[in-house]
Amino acid sequence: GAVVSQHPSWVICKSGTSVKIECRSLDFQATTMFWYRQFPKQSLMLMATSNEGSKATYEQGVEKDKFLINHASLTLSTLTVTSAHPEDSSFYICSARAAGVPYEQYFGPGTRLTVT
Amino acid sequence: GENVEQHPSTLSVQEGDSAVIKCTYSDSASNYFPWYKQELGKRPQLIIDIRSNVGEKKDQRIAVTLNKTAKHFSLHITETQPEDSAVYFCAASMGGSYIPTFGRGTSLIVHP
């Protein structure tokens, strides 16, 4: 149980275009989802927290107009990187928290974004 | 906000040896401390966690200890195997939001 999927697993896009990453909880309802960014050999950096049906809460320094997060249902959250630049290239990982289990989070497999 | 320090950044051991990774946290209100294992290019996976009302927890070859007074917690892996090679992250969070703050990670290398 507690499986989280991400799509796509990797994506290459051109500078200036937008790319959408999906995060789905497959066998549970995720009241809260988190989006992280991870650079090579570095830790997980929390970008934003999203609760179903409400606006995402962004961490300090994360541009909310650039990284659009939508958590429209209890099983799906999306991260859209708008007007992507090479410096946005990174590993993006989502995680989900189930209703009634406030402390555990289940990670997706990650999406490798490369902006050329 | 919370600050989590993790040491060492790299740990190299021989198969069969023990490995210890240490973390300190700054906010005494933190009460949940998970440890994650991340293999290259893969998702972090929870391997063990501990709450602040417990001093030690064991699961087969893995154990975690917590010292609330000193605000530090440690991961202990005994009888290490090559498949234990990965990056290990500690984290600390507190009740309410339980949004974790992660350590910088420890790259564990187990030589056969």
PDB file of N, CA and C in Angstrom, chain A residues 18-79:
ATOM      1  N   SER A  18       7.084  25.351 -21.140  1.00  0.00           N
ATOM      2  CA  SER A  18       6.583  24.921 -19.834  1.00  0.00           C
ATOM      3  C   SER A  18       6.458  23.411 -19.806  1.00  0.00           C
ATOM      4  N   VAL A  19       6.597  22.851 -18.656  1.00  0.00           N
ATOM      5  CA  VAL A  19       6.469  21.408 -18.508  1.00  0.00           C
ATOM      6  C   VAL A  19       5.675  21.089 -17.246  1.00  0.00           C
ATOM      7  N   LYS A  20       4.794  20.090 -17.370  1.00  0.00           N
ATOM      8  CA  LYS A  20       3.944  19.707 -16.248  1.00  0.00           C
ATOM      9  C   LYS A  20       4.346  18.339 -15.730  1.00  0.00           C
ATOM     10  N   ILE A  21       4.437  18.232 -14.423  1.00  0.00           N
ATOM     11  CA  ILE A  21       4.762  16.960 -13.772  1.00  0.00           C
ATOM     12  C   ILE A  21       3.569  16.568 -12.899  1.00  0.00           C
ATOM     13  N   GLU A  22       3.156  15.309 -13.028  1.00  0.00           N
ATOM     14  CA  GLU A  22       2.021  14.828 -12.251  1.00  0.00           C
ATOM     15  C   GLU A  22       2.473  13.931 -11.107  1.00  0.00           C
ATOM     16  N   CYS A  23       1.790  14.047 -10.006  1.00  0.00           N
ATOM     17  CA  CYS A  23       2.044  13.202  -8.840  1.00  0.00           C
ATOM     18  C   CYS A  23       0.711  12.601  -8.409  1.00  0.00           C
ATOM     19  N   ARG A  24       0.660  11.275  -8.353  1.00  0.00           N
ATOM     20  CA  ARG A  24      -0.590  10.597  -8.003  1.00  0.00           C
ATOM     21  C   ARG A  24      -0.406   9.635  -6.845  1.00  0.00           C
ATOM     22  N   SER A  25      -1.351   9.661  -5.932  1.00  0.00           N
ATOM     23  CA  SER A  25      -1.403   8.626  -4.901  1.00  0.00           C
ATOM     24  C   SER A  25      -2.324   7.537  -5.444  1.00  0.00           C
ATOM     25  N   LEU A  26      -1.804   6.321  -5.543  1.00  0.00           N
ATOM     26  CA  LEU A  26      -2.522   5.273  -6.263  1.00  0.00           C
ATOM     27  C   LEU A  26      -3.511   4.500  -5.402  1.00  0.00           C
ATOM     28  N   ASP A  27      -3.237   4.369  -4.131  1.00  0.00           N
ATOM     29  CA  ASP A  27      -4.096   3.511  -3.309  1.00  0.00           C
ATOM     30  C   ASP A  27      -4.496   4.172  -1.993  1.00  0.00           C
ATOM     31  N   PHE A  28      -4.399   5.486  -1.941  1.00  0.00           N
ATOM     32  CA  PHE A  28      -4.859   6.194  -0.749  1.00  0.00           C
ATOM     33  C   PHE A  28      -5.196   7.628  -1.132  1.00  0.00           C
ATOM     34  N   GLN A  29      -5.912   8.275  -0.253  1.00  0.00           N
ATOM     35  CA  GLN A  29      -6.258   9.667  -0.492  1.00  0.00           C
ATOM     36  C   GLN A  29      -5.237  10.564   0.195  1.00  0.00           C
ATOM     37  N   ALA A  30      -4.658  11.447  -0.594  1.00  0.00           N
ATOM     38  CA  ALA A  30      -3.583  12.302  -0.095  1.00  0.00           C
ATOM     39  C   ALA A  30      -4.134  13.688   0.196  1.00  0.00           C
ATOM     40  N   THR A  31      -4.297  13.973   1.463  1.00  0.00           N
ATOM     41  CA  THR A  31      -4.798  15.302   1.824  1.00  0.00           C
ATOM     42  C   THR A  31      -3.720  16.366   1.655  1.00  0.00           C
ATOM     43  N   THR A  32      -2.473  15.943   1.773  1.00  0.00           N
ATOM     44  CA  THR A  32      -1.355  16.874   1.637  1.00  0.00           C
ATOM     45  C   THR A  32      -0.310  16.270   0.716  1.00  0.00           C
ATOM     46  N   MET A  33       0.203  17.099  -0.165  1.00  0.00           N
ATOM     47  CA  MET A  33       1.305  16.668  -1.020  1.00  0.00           C
ATOM     48  C   MET A  33       2.423  17.691  -0.936  1.00  0.00           C
ATOM     49  N   PHE A  34       3.625  17.201  -1.046  1.00  0.00           N
ATOM     50  CA  PHE A  34       4.806  18.048  -0.977  1.00  0.00           C
ATOM     51  C   PHE A  34       5.585  17.933  -2.292  1.00  0.00           C
ATOM     52  N   TRP A  35       6.198  19.029  -2.676  1.00  0.00           N
ATOM     53  CA  TRP A  35       7.077  19.012  -3.844  1.00  0.00           C
ATOM     54  C   TRP A  35       8.473  19.406  -3.405  1.00  0.00           C
ATOM     55  N   TYR A  36       9.434  18.568  -3.804  1.00  0.00           N
ATOM     56  CA  TYR A  36      10.828  18.789  -3.464  1.00  0.00           C
ATOM     57  C   TYR A  36      11.654  18.920  -4.746  1.00  0.00           C
ATOM     58  N   ARG A  37      12.788  19.571  -4.559  1.00  0.00           N
ATOM     59  CA  ARG A  37      13.764  19.657  -5.630  1.00  0.00           C
ATOM     60  C   ARG A  37      15.072  19.113  -5.067  1.00  0.00           C
ATOM     61  N   GLN A  38      15.770  18.344  -5.867  1.00  0.00           N
ATOM     62  CA  GLN A  38      17.020  17.756  -5.395  1.00  0.00           C
ATOM     63  C   GLN A  38      18.095  17.906  -6.457  1.00  0.00           C
ATOM     64  N   PHE A  39      19.178  18.584  -6.084  1.00  0.00           N
ATOM     65  CA  PHE A  39      20.329  18.701  -6.967  1.00  0.00           C
ATOM     66  C   PHE A  39      21.250  17.513  -6.714  1.00  0.00           C
ATOM     67  N   PRO A  40      22.117  17.207  -7.697  1.00  0.00           N
ATOM     68  CA  PRO A  40      23.006  16.044  -7.543  1.00  0.00           C
ATOM     69  C   PRO A  40      23.797  16.085  -6.243  1.00  0.00           C
ATOM     70  N   LYS A  41      23.769  14.983  -5.536  1.00  0.00           N
ATOM     71  CA  LYS A  41      24.516  14.808  -4.292  1.00  0.00           C
ATOM     72  C   LYS A  41      24.116  15.817  -3.222  1.00  0.00           C
ATOM     73  N   GLN A  42      22.911  16.293  -3.289  1.00  0.00           N
ATOM     74  CA  GLN A  42      22.436  17.220  -2.276  1.00  0.00           C
ATOM     75  C   GLN A  42      21.135  16.720  -1.651  1.00  0.00           C
ATOM     76  N   SER A  43      20.716  17.444  -0.636  1.00  0.00           N
ATOM     77  CA  SER A  43      19.538  17.015   0.107  1.00  0.00           C
ATOM     78  C   SER A  43      18.251  17.410  -0.620  1.00  0.00           C
ATOM     79  N   LEU A  44      17.149  17.024  -0.021  1.00  0.00           N
ATOM     80  CA  LEU A  44      15.836  17.384  -0.553  1.00  0.00           C
ATOM     81  C   LEU A  44      15.479  18.788  -0.091  1.00  0.00           C
ATOM     82  N   MET A  45      15.150  19.630  -1.052  1.00  0.00           N
ATOM     83  CA  MET A  45      14.766  20.993  -0.715  1.00  0.00           C
ATOM     84  C   MET A  45      13.258  21.137  -0.927  1.00  0.00           C
ATOM     85  N   LEU A  46      12.533  21.407   0.142  1.00  0.00           N
ATOM     86  CA  LEU A  46      11.088  21.550   0.037  1.00  0.00           C
ATOM     87  C   LEU A  46      10.762  22.813  -0.746  1.00  0.00           C
ATOM     88  N   MET A  47       9.949  22.653  -1.789  1.00  0.00           N
ATOM     89  CA  MET A  47       9.538  23.803  -2.572  1.00  0.00           C
ATOM     90  C   MET A  47       8.182  24.333  -2.091  1.00  0.00           C
ATOM     91  N   ALA A  48       7.243  23.429  -1.887  1.00  0.00           N
ATOM     92  CA  ALA A  48       5.901  23.864  -1.519  1.00  0.00           C
ATOM     93  C   ALA A  48       5.108  22.707  -0.938  1.00  0.00           C
ATOM     94  N   THR A  49       4.093  23.084  -0.178  1.00  0.00           N
ATOM     95  CA  THR A  49       3.155  22.132   0.415  1.00  0.00           C
ATOM     96  C   THR A  49       1.780  22.443  -0.146  1.00  0.00           C
ATOM     97  N   SER A  50       1.089  21.428  -0.612  1.00  0.00           N
ATOM     98  CA  SER A  50      -0.249  21.686  -1.137  1.00  0.00           C
ATOM     99  C   SER A  50      -1.275  20.805  -0.441  1.00  0.00           C
ATOM    100  N   ASN A  51      -2.373  21.415  -0.109  1.00  0.00           N
ATOM    101  CA  ASN A  51      -3.508  20.697   0.474  1.00  0.00           C
ATOM    102  C   ASN A  51      -4.634  20.687  -0.544  1.00  0.00           C
ATOM    103  N   GLU A  52      -5.310  19.570  -0.616  1.00  0.00           N
ATOM    104  CA  GLU A  52      -6.359  19.411  -1.608  1.00  0.00           C
ATOM    105  C   GLU A  52      -7.389  20.528  -1.505  1.00  0.00           C
ATOM    106  N   GLY A  53      -7.639  21.166  -2.639  1.00  0.00           N
ATOM    107  CA  GLY A  53      -8.661  22.189  -2.712  1.00  0.00           C
ATOM    108  C   GLY A  53      -8.242  23.576  -2.262  1.00  0.00           C
ATOM    109  N   SER A  54      -7.002  23.729  -1.852  1.00  0.00           N
ATOM    110  CA  SER A  54      -6.567  25.064  -1.448  1.00  0.00           C
ATOM    111  C   SER A  54      -5.241  25.414  -2.119  1.00  0.00           C
ATOM    112  N   LYS A  55      -4.880  26.672  -1.994  1.00  0.00           N
ATOM    113  CA  LYS A  55      -3.641  27.122  -2.633  1.00  0.00           C
ATOM    114  C   LYS A  55      -2.420  26.538  -1.944  1.00  0.00           C
ATOM    115  N   ALA A  56      -1.390  26.333  -2.738  1.00  0.00           N
ATOM    116  CA  ALA A  56      -0.151  25.789  -2.186  1.00  0.00           C
ATOM    117  C   ALA A  56       0.566  26.839  -1.344  1.00  0.00           C
ATOM    118  N   THR A  57       1.295  26.344  -0.368  1.00  0.00           N
ATOM    119  CA  THR A  57       2.148  27.200   0.462  1.00  0.00           C
ATOM    120  C   THR A  57       3.580  27.006   0.008  1.00  0.00           C
ATOM    121  N   TYR A  58       4.189  28.080  -0.471  1.00  0.00           N
ATOM    122  CA  TYR A  58       5.529  27.997  -1.019  1.00  0.00           C
ATOM    123  C   TYR A  58       6.577  28.346   0.041  1.00  0.00           C
ATOM    124  N   GLU A  59       7.713  27.683  -0.043  1.00  0.00           N
ATOM    125  CA  GLU A  59       8.820  27.988   0.848  1.00  0.00           C
ATOM    126  C   GLU A  59       9.482  29.288   0.383  1.00  0.00           C
ATOM    127  N   GLN A  60      10.163  29.899   1.326  1.00  0.00           N
ATOM    128  CA  GLN A  60      10.836  31.161   1.033  1.00  0.00           C
ATOM    129  C   GLN A  60      11.834  30.961  -0.099  1.00  0.00           C
ATOM    130  N   GLY A  61      11.806  31.875  -1.060  1.00  0.00           N
ATOM    131  CA  GLY A  61      12.748  31.809  -2.169  1.00  0.00           C
ATOM    132  C   GLY A  61      12.238  31.052  -3.380  1.00  0.00           C
ATOM    133  N   VAL A  62      11.105  30.393  -3.267  1.00  0.00           N
ATOM    134  CA  VAL A  62      10.543  29.651  -4.404  1.00  0.00           C
ATOM    135  C   VAL A  62       9.508  30.535  -5.094  1.00  0.00           C
ATOM    136  N   GLU A  63       9.689  30.751  -6.395  1.00  0.00           N
ATOM    137  CA  GLU A  63       8.796  31.637  -7.133  1.00  0.00           C
ATOM    138  C   GLU A  63       7.491  30.930  -7.466  1.00  0.00           C
ATOM    139  N   LYS A  64       6.418  31.377  -6.875  1.00  0.00           N
ATOM    140  CA  LYS A  64       5.141  30.694  -7.092  1.00  0.00           C
ATOM    141  C   LYS A  64       4.590  30.906  -8.499  1.00  0.00           C
ATOM    142  N   ASP A  65       5.000  31.988  -9.169  1.00  0.00           N
ATOM    143  CA  ASP A  65       4.536  32.196 -10.544  1.00  0.00           C
ATOM    144  C   ASP A  65       5.304  31.348 -11.529  1.00  0.00           C
ATOM    145  N   LYS A  66       6.449  30.849 -11.111  1.00  0.00           N
ATOM    146  CA  LYS A  66       7.256  30.020 -11.980  1.00  0.00           C
ATOM    147  C   LYS A  66       6.932  28.535 -11.769  1.00  0.00           C
ATOM    148  N   PHE A  67       6.710  28.181 -10.531  1.00  0.00           N
ATOM    149  CA  PHE A  67       6.415  26.788 -10.183  1.00  0.00           C
ATOM    150  C   PHE A  67       4.953  26.726  -9.727  1.00  0.00           C
ATOM    151  N   LEU A  68       4.083  26.441 -10.679  1.00  0.00           N
ATOM    152  CA  LEU A  68       2.655  26.427 -10.400  1.00  0.00           C
ATOM    153  C   LEU A  68       2.242  25.062  -9.879  1.00  0.00           C
ATOM    154  N   ILE A  69       1.593  25.054  -8.726  1.00  0.00           N
ATOM    155  CA  ILE A  69       1.171  23.794  -8.118  1.00  0.00           C
ATOM    156  C   ILE A  69      -0.344  23.781  -7.994  1.00  0.00           C
ATOM    157  N   ASN A  70      -0.906  22.672  -8.420  1.00  0.00           N
ATOM    158  CA  ASN A  70      -2.342  22.489  -8.350  1.00  0.00           C
ATOM    159  C   ASN A  70      -2.638  21.140  -7.694  1.00  0.00           C
ATOM    160  N   HIS A  71      -3.487  21.154  -6.696  1.00  0.00           N
ATOM    161  CA  HIS A  71      -3.857  19.921  -5.982  1.00  0.00           C
ATOM    162  C   HIS A  71      -5.373  19.814  -6.046  1.00  0.00           C
ATOM    163  N   ALA A  72      -5.848  19.444  -7.229  1.00  0.00           N
ATOM    164  CA  ALA A  72      -7.279  19.531  -7.522  1.00  0.00           C
ATOM    165  C   ALA A  72      -8.096  18.386  -6.950  1.00  0.00           C
ATOM    166  N   SER A  73      -7.431  17.262  -6.659  1.00  0.00           N
ATOM    167  CA  SER A  73      -8.185  16.127  -6.115  1.00  0.00           C
ATOM    168  C   SER A  73      -7.358  15.455  -5.038  1.00  0.00           C
ATOM    169  N   LEU A  74      -7.955  14.499  -4.364  1.00  0.00           N
ATOM    170  CA  LEU A  74      -7.265  13.814  -3.264  1.00  0.00           C
ATOM    171  C   LEU A  74      -6.242  12.799  -3.756  1.00  0.00           C
ATOM    172  N   THR A  75      -6.108  12.655  -5.074  1.00  0.00           N
ATOM    173  CA  THR A  75      -5.133  11.705  -5.595  1.00  0.00           C
ATOM    174  C   THR A  75      -4.185  12.316  -6.604  1.00  0.00           C
ATOM    175  N   LEU A  76      -4.311  13.595  -6.887  1.00  0.00           N
ATOM    176  CA  LEU A  76      -3.489  14.189  -7.940  1.00  0.00           C
ATOM    177  C   LEU A  76      -3.027  15.591  -7.583  1.00  0.00           C
ATOM    178  N   SER A  77      -1.725  15.806  -7.740  1.00  0.00           N
ATOM    179  CA  SER A  77      -1.159  17.141  -7.652  1.00  0.00           C
ATOM    180  C   SER A  77      -0.254  17.322  -8.862  1.00  0.00           C
ATOM    181  N   THR A  78      -0.220  18.532  -9.389  1.00  0.00           N
ATOM    182  CA  THR A  78       0.648  18.789 -10.531  1.00  0.00           C
ATOM    183  C   THR A  78       1.565  19.969 -10.240  1.00  0.00           C
ATOM    184  N   LEU A  79       2.764  19.869 -10.774  1.00  0.00           N
ATOM    185  CA  LEU A  79       3.748  20.947 -10.715  1.00  0.00           C
ATOM    186  C   LEU A  79       4.050  21.354 -12.144  1.00  0.00           C
TER     187      LEU A  79
END
